GROMACS .gro file of C-alpha atoms in nm:
model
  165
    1UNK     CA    1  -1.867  -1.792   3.326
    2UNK     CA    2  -2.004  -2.132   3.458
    3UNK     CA    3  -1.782  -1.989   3.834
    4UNK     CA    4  -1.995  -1.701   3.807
    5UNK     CA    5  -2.318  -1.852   3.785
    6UNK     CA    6  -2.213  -2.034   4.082
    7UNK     CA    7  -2.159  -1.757   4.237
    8UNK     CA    8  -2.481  -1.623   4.182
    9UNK     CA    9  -2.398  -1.387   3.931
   10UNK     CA   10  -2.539  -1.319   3.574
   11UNK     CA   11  -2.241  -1.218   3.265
   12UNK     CA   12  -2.305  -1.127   2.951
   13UNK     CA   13  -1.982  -1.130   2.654
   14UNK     CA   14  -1.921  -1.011   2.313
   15UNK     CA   15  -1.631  -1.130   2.140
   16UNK     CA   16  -1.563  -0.999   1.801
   17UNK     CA   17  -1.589  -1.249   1.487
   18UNK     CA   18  -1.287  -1.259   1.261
   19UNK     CA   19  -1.356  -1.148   0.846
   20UNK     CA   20  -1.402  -1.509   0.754
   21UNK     CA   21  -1.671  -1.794   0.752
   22UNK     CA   22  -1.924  -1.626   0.861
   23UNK     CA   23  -2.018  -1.336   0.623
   24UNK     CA   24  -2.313  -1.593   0.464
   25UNK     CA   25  -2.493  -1.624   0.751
   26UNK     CA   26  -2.889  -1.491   0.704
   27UNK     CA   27  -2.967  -1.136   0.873
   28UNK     CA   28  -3.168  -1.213   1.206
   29UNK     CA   29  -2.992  -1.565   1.177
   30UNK     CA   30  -2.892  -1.746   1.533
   31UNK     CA   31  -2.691  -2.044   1.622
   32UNK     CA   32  -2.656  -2.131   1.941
   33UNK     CA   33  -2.446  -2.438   2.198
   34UNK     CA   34  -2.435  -2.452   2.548
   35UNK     CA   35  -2.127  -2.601   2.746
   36UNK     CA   36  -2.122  -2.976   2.851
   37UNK     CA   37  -2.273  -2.875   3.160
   38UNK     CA   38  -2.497  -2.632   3.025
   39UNK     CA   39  -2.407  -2.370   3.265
   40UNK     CA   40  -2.272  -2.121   2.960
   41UNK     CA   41  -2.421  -2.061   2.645
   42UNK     CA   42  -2.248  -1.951   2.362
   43UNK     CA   43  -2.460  -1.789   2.025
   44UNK     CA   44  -2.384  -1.645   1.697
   45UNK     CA   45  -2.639  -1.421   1.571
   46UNK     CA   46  -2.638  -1.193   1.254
   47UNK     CA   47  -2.760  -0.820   1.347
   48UNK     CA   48  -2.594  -0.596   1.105
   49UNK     CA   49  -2.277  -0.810   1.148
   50UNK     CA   50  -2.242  -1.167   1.324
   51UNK     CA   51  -2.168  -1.135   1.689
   52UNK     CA   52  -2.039  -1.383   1.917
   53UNK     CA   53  -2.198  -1.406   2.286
   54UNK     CA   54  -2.175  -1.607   2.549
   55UNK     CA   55  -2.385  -1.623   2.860
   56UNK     CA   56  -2.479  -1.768   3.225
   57UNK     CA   57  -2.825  -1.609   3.250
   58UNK     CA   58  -3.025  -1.696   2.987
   59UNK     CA   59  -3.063  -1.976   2.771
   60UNK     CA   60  -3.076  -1.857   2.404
   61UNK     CA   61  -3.454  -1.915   2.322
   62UNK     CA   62  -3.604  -1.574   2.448
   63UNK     CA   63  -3.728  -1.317   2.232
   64UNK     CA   64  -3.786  -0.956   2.247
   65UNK     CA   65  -3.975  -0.730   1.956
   66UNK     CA   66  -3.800  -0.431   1.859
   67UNK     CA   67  -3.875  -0.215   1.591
   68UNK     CA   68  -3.532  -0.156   1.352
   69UNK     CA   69  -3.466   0.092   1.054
   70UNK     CA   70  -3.333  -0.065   0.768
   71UNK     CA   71  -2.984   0.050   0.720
   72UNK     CA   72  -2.820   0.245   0.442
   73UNK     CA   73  -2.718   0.153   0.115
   74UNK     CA   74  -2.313   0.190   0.286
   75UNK     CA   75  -2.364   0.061   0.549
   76UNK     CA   76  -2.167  -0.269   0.665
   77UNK     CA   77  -2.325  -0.598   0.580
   78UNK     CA   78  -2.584  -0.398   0.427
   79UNK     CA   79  -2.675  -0.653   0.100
   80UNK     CA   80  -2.803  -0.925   0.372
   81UNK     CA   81  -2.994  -0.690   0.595
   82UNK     CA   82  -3.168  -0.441   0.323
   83UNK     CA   83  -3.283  -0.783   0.139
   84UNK     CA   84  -3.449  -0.884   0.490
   85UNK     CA   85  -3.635  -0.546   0.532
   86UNK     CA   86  -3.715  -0.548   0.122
   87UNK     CA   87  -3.943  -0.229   0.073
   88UNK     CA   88  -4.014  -0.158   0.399
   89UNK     CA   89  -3.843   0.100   0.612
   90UNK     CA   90  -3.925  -0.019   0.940
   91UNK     CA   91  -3.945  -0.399   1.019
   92UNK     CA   92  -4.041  -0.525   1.358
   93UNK     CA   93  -3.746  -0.798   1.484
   94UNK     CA   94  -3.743  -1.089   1.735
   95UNK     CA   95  -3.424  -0.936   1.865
   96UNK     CA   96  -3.280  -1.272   2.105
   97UNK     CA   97  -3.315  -1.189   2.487
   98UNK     CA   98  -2.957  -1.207   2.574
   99UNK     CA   99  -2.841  -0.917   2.300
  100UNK     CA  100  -3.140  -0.726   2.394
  101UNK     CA  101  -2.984  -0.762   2.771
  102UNK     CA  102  -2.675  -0.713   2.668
  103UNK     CA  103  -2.709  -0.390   2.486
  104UNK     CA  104  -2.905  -0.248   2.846
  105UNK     CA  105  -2.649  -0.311   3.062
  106UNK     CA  106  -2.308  -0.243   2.832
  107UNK     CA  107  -2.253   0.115   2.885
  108UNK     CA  108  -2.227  -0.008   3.297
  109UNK     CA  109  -1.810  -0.060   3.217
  110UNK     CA  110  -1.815   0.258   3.025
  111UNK     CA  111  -1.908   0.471   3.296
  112UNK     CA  112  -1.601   0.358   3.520
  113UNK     CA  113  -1.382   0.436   3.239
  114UNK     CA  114  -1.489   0.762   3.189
  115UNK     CA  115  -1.494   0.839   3.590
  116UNK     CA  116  -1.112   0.740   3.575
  117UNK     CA  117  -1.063   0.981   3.249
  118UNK     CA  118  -1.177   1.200   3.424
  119UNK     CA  119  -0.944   1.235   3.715
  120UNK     CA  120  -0.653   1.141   3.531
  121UNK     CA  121  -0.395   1.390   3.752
  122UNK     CA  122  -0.205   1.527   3.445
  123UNK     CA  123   0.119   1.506   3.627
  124UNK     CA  124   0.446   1.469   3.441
  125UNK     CA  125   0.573   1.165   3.507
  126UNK     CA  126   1.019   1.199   3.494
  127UNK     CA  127   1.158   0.841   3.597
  128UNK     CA  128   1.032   0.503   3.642
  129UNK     CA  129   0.680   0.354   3.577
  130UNK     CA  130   0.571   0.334   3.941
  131UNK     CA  131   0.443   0.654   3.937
  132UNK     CA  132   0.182   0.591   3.623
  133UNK     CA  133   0.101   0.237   3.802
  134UNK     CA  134   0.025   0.370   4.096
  135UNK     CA  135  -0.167   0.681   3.975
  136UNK     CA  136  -0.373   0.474   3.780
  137UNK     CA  137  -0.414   0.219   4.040
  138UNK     CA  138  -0.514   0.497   4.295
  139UNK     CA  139  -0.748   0.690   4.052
  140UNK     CA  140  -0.893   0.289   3.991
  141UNK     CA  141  -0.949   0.251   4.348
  142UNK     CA  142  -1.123   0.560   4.378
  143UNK     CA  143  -1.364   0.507   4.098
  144UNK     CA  144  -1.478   0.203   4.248
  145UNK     CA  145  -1.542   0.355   4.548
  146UNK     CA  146  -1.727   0.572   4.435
  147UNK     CA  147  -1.954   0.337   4.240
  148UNK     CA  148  -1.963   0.114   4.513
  149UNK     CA  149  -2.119   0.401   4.780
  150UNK     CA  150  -2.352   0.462   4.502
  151UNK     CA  151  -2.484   0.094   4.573
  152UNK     CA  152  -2.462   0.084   4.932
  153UNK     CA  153  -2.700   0.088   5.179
  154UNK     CA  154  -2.602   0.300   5.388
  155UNK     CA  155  -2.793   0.594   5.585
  156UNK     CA  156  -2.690   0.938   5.447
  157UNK     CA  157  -2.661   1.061   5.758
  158UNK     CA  158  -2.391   0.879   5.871
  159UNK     CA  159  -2.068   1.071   5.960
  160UNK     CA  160  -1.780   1.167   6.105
  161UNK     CA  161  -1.782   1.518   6.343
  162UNK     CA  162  -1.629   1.664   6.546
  163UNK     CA  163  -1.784   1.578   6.844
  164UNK     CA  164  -1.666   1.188   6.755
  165UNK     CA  165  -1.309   1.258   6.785
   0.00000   0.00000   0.00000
């Protein structure tokens, strides 16, 4: 993370928490530590369930209002949160900057993987692996190109005719 702010480049992680340690943490609760050079930060907070995050772009303190349902009675980790919204049905939350970022920007991977699913080639495959590797590499290479041109400036008018050859 701390090579891609270098870079120039923003990231935003979610790792998931494992069942233990954690599961008396307050709803809305946050804990956050930065690394030694305080390039990266890394936070726990407690939306419906505690969620690890780390980040280059922003440092932990930001704030954004959002307006959340209380969940259902079933619902995971539901005890903590209903208690938080009591009565109420609605509750306006101080949702931290970075998950609020985070949940924008997630579905961005998503999209790539469901260009490749798209194309998969439904070939039998008979001997070897190479032929899955490089289908999948090939169909990979495509998809980024694809998303790339999307991103590029470059005129639409620019072609190949026949008149070039």
């Amino acid at each position: 993370m701390g090579y891609l702010r270098e870079l120039g480049f923003g990231a935003i992680g979610t790792a998931r928490v494992d069942s233990g340690g954690h599961h008396m943490m307050a709803y809305n609760e946050l804990h956050i530590a930065y690394s030694p050079d305080n390039m990266v930060m890394h936070a726990l907070w407690n939306d419906n369930a505690p969620s690890l995050f780390m980040s280059n772009c922003d440092d932990g303190h930001g704030t954004v209002n959002i307006p959340r349902h209380r969940p259902g009675e079933t619902s995971a980790n539901a005890a903590v949160a209903r208690a938080w919204f009591g009565e109420e049905t609605t509750k306006d939350l101080d949702e931290p900057f970075f998950a609020w970022l985070y949940n924008q920007f997630m579905n961005a991977l998503d999209v790539g993987d469901q260009l490749k699913s798209y194309n998969s080639g439904d070939r039998a495959i008979r001997r070897g692996g190479w032929q899955a590797l490089w289908q999948w590499l090939f169909n990979t290479i495509l998809c980024n190109c694809y998303l790339l041109s999307i991103h590029a400036n470059v005129d639409d008018h620019w072609h190949v005719t026949d008149k070039d050859k």
